Structures are given as structure tokens and as C-alpha cells.
Amino acid sequence: TLLDHEYKGRVTVVGDFGDIPPVLTDLRELNQVFMTLLKNAGEAIQGQGTVTVRTELEGDRVLIEIADSGEGMDAVTQARIFETSFIGRGTRVKSGLGLPAAKNIVTKAGGEIQVESESGRGTVFRVWLPLRG
């Protein structure tokens, strides 16, 4: 809903939400991570496309996966997206919070973030967060 104005009716968001328990972490910071990933996914789509958000429980971690049908990234770009000095198209949002900051937030929460992408075939970000408490 918050990104409807960004997606401008050209991006369909599909949710595939598994039954997951709450994760105890800073919700405000985590919200920034997902807004960054969702905004970047929308920016990567030229014309009409789809962003799929999926959640599932994997052992003692929760997986949140955000996949887009966008243009994807080549291996060089993929290798650098979490570097603070790298500002490429679709890797930094207007608010200034980009993927390096998102990785720091996830790491601080005890989690992990990974990307899988191929030019012309879209991108998948996977965020794992540990269960606590």
C-alpha cells in the first residue's frame, strides 16, 4: 500500500505468507529493510511486472523472500550491491537508505541477507531472521 504511488499500477504484488511466529527485533529498522527491497524491486521492473513476497519458517529462522520480474543484475553489480561506496541504479532509494544499510540492520538483528539475480531474469532477495525469546 505504501508503494502504490511508486508502482503506479504497473507492478502487481503477490503475497505467499507461511505460518511464521513473531520475530523479536526493532520493527522500525526492519520496516526500512523491506521498504528498500520492495522499492528497489519496483524500480527494476520496466513496464508491467510482478513482485512476490514469501515467508516461511526454516528451523529456528524466519525466511522473508522478495522476488521481482525485473531486469536483474549482472555478476559485477551483484557482487557490489552491499558496498557503501557503490550507488547503482535500483540499489539506493530516495531516502538515502540503500542495500548497505539494509544489510547492516539485518546483521545487527542476528540475521542474514542474500541476493540471487541474473541479467534479464529478475532478482530474489532472501532475508533470514532468527527466532528469539
mmCIF file of C-alpha atoms in Angstrom:
data_model
loop_
_atom_site.group_PDB
_atom_site.id
_atom_site.type_symbol
_atom_site.label_atom_id
_atom_site.label_comp_id
_atom_site.label_asym_id
_atom_site.label_seq_id
_atom_site.Cartn_x
_atom_site.Cartn_y
_atom_site.Cartn_z
ATOM 1 C CA THR A 1 0.000 0.000 0.000
ATOM 2 C CA LEU A 2 2.784 2.427 0.875
ATOM 3 C CA LEU A 3 4.413 1.892 -2.507
ATOM 4 C CA ASP A 4 1.299 2.133 -4.703
ATOM 5 C CA HIS A 5 2.381 5.591 -5.857
ATOM 6 C CA GLU A 6 5.800 4.179 -6.799
ATOM 7 C CA TYR A 7 4.410 1.148 -8.628
ATOM 8 C CA LYS A 8 1.839 3.302 -10.500
ATOM 9 C CA GLY A 9 -0.409 0.364 -11.339
ATOM 10 C CA ARG A 10 2.263 -1.407 -13.383
ATOM 11 C CA VAL A 11 3.528 -3.740 -10.654
ATOM 12 C CA THR A 12 1.427 -6.494 -9.141
ATOM 13 C CA VAL A 13 2.367 -7.595 -5.630
ATOM 14 C CA VAL A 14 1.717 -11.234 -4.776
ATOM 15 C CA GLY A 15 1.857 -12.486 -1.190
ATOM 16 C CA ASP A 16 2.630 -16.076 -0.253
ATOM 17 C CA PHE A 17 2.715 -15.917 3.520
ATOM 18 C CA GLY A 18 3.543 -19.007 5.519
ATOM 19 C CA ASP A 19 2.603 -19.504 9.140
ATOM 20 C CA ILE A 20 5.507 -17.869 10.969
ATOM 21 C CA PRO A 21 5.963 -16.862 14.601
ATOM 22 C CA PRO A 22 6.832 -13.302 15.630
ATOM 23 C CA VAL A 23 10.467 -12.262 15.430
ATOM 24 C CA LEU A 24 11.709 -10.069 18.248
ATOM 25 C CA THR A 25 13.681 -7.223 16.696
ATOM 26 C CA ASP A 26 13.444 -3.486 16.033
ATOM 27 C CA LEU A 27 10.352 -3.309 13.838
ATOM 28 C CA ARG A 28 11.092 0.230 12.617
ATOM 29 C CA GLU A 29 14.506 -0.778 11.298
ATOM 30 C CA LEU A 30 13.165 -3.970 9.771
ATOM 31 C CA ASN A 31 10.443 -1.959 8.044
ATOM 32 C CA GLN A 32 13.193 0.143 6.415
ATOM 33 C CA VAL A 33 14.844 -3.023 5.109
ATOM 34 C CA PHE A 34 11.667 -4.297 3.476
ATOM 35 C CA MET A 35 10.725 -0.880 2.087
ATOM 36 C CA THR A 36 14.178 -0.696 0.498
ATOM 37 C CA LEU A 37 13.867 -4.159 -1.038
ATOM 38 C CA LEU A 38 10.323 -3.543 -2.277
ATOM 39 C CA LYS A 39 11.171 -0.125 -3.720
ATOM 40 C CA ASN A 40 14.232 -1.498 -5.486
ATOM 41 C CA ALA A 41 12.159 -4.388 -6.859
ATOM 42 C CA GLY A 42 9.669 -1.945 -8.344
ATOM 43 C CA GLU A 43 12.433 0.178 -9.841
ATOM 44 C CA ALA A 44 13.963 -2.880 -11.507
ATOM 45 C CA ILE A 45 10.754 -3.621 -13.414
ATOM 46 C CA GLN A 46 10.424 -1.881 -16.760
ATOM 47 C CA GLY A 47 6.777 -1.824 -17.831
ATOM 48 C CA GLN A 48 4.452 -4.391 -16.253
ATOM 49 C CA GLY A 49 5.767 -6.913 -13.747
ATOM 50 C CA THR A 50 5.365 -8.797 -10.512
ATOM 51 C CA VAL A 51 6.888 -8.632 -7.054
ATOM 52 C CA THR A 52 6.345 -11.714 -4.913
ATOM 53 C CA VAL A 53 6.751 -11.636 -1.137
ATOM 54 C CA ARG A 54 7.028 -15.036 0.521
ATOM 55 C CA THR A 55 7.546 -16.043 4.144
ATOM 56 C CA GLU A 56 8.247 -19.389 5.761
ATOM 57 C CA LEU A 57 9.734 -20.919 8.868
ATOM 58 C CA GLU A 58 13.084 -22.634 8.336
ATOM 59 C CA GLY A 59 14.142 -24.351 11.542
ATOM 60 C CA ASP A 60 14.931 -21.645 14.083
ATOM 61 C CA ARG A 61 14.808 -18.837 11.493
ATOM 62 C CA VAL A 62 12.165 -16.993 9.540
ATOM 63 C CA LEU A 63 12.739 -16.531 5.811
ATOM 64 C CA ILE A 64 11.359 -13.485 4.029
ATOM 65 C CA GLU A 65 11.858 -13.612 0.278
ATOM 66 C CA ILE A 66 11.213 -10.745 -2.137
ATOM 67 C CA ALA A 67 11.403 -11.653 -5.821
ATOM 68 C CA ASP A 68 10.862 -9.399 -8.817
ATOM 69 C CA SER A 69 10.390 -9.965 -12.527
ATOM 70 C CA GLY A 70 12.672 -7.040 -13.316
ATOM 71 C CA GLU A 71 15.788 -6.699 -15.410
ATOM 72 C CA GLY A 72 18.067 -8.483 -12.956
ATOM 73 C CA MET A 73 21.728 -7.749 -12.282
ATOM 74 C CA ASP A 74 24.956 -8.898 -13.814
ATOM 75 C CA ALA A 75 27.563 -10.635 -11.643
ATOM 76 C CA VAL A 76 29.682 -7.479 -11.206
ATOM 77 C CA THR A 77 26.754 -5.436 -9.910
ATOM 78 C CA GLN A 78 25.565 -8.299 -7.716
ATOM 79 C CA ALA A 79 28.981 -8.586 -6.086
ATOM 80 C CA ARG A 80 28.981 -4.893 -5.110
ATOM 81 C CA ILE A 81 25.422 -4.035 -4.052
ATOM 82 C CA PHE A 82 26.166 -4.234 -0.331
ATOM 83 C CA GLU A 83 29.215 -1.918 -0.556
ATOM 84 C CA THR A 84 28.661 1.547 0.873
ATOM 85 C CA SER A 85 30.603 3.206 -1.949
ATOM 86 C CA PHE A 86 28.547 1.590 -4.719
ATOM 87 C CA ILE A 87 25.499 3.511 -5.904
ATOM 88 C CA GLY A 88 23.963 1.800 -8.892
ATOM 89 C CA ARG A 89 20.538 2.070 -10.433
ATOM 90 C CA GLY A 90 17.974 0.359 -8.227
ATOM 91 C CA THR A 91 20.337 -0.051 -5.278
ATOM 92 C CA ARG A 92 19.604 3.117 -3.328
ATOM 93 C CA VAL A 93 16.225 4.630 -2.510
ATOM 94 C CA LYS A 94 15.479 8.357 -2.462
ATOM 95 C CA SER A 95 15.516 8.447 1.331
ATOM 96 C CA GLY A 96 19.203 7.514 1.234
ATOM 97 C CA LEU A 97 18.744 4.097 2.840
ATOM 98 C CA GLY A 98 20.170 1.540 0.472
ATOM 99 C CA LEU A 99 21.258 -2.036 0.485
ATOM 100 C CA PRO A 100 24.405 -1.499 2.584
ATOM 101 C CA ALA A 101 22.270 -0.069 5.390
ATOM 102 C CA ALA A 102 19.704 -2.848 4.948
ATOM 103 C CA LYS A 103 22.438 -5.455 5.315
ATOM 104 C CA ASN A 104 23.706 -3.741 8.472
ATOM 105 C CA ILE A 105 20.216 -3.763 10.001
ATOM 106 C CA VAL A 106 19.675 -7.447 9.207
ATOM 107 C CA THR A 107 23.134 -8.376 10.517
ATOM 108 C CA LYS A 108 22.551 -6.372 13.712
ATOM 109 C CA ALA A 109 19.347 -8.363 14.241
ATOM 110 C CA GLY A 110 21.385 -11.576 14.020
ATOM 111 C CA GLY A 111 20.135 -12.363 10.536
ATOM 112 C CA GLU A 112 21.467 -12.838 7.051
ATOM 113 C CA ILE A 113 20.621 -11.326 3.650
ATOM 114 C CA GLN A 114 21.458 -12.804 0.261
ATOM 115 C CA VAL A 115 20.757 -11.920 -3.341
ATOM 116 C CA GLU A 116 20.333 -14.121 -6.386
ATOM 117 C CA SER A 117 19.999 -12.477 -9.767
ATOM 118 C CA GLU A 118 20.688 -12.856 -13.446
ATOM 119 C CA SER A 119 20.548 -10.216 -16.165
ATOM 120 C CA GLY A 120 17.163 -10.284 -17.840
ATOM 121 C CA ARG A 121 15.698 -12.774 -15.349
ATOM 122 C CA GLY A 122 14.827 -10.806 -12.218
ATOM 123 C CA THR A 123 16.183 -10.739 -8.685
ATOM 124 C CA VAL A 124 15.446 -12.557 -5.441
ATOM 125 C CA PHE A 125 16.459 -11.194 -2.042
ATOM 126 C CA ARG A 126 16.303 -13.580 0.890
ATOM 127 C CA VAL A 127 16.360 -12.350 4.474
ATOM 128 C CA TRP A 128 16.683 -14.816 7.337
ATOM 129 C CA LEU A 129 15.936 -13.652 10.868
ATOM 130 C CA PRO A 130 16.458 -15.729 13.996
ATOM 131 C CA LEU A 131 13.632 -16.540 16.360
ATOM 132 C CA ARG A 132 14.245 -15.157 19.840
ATOM 133 C CA GLY A 133 12.568 -15.331 23.183
#
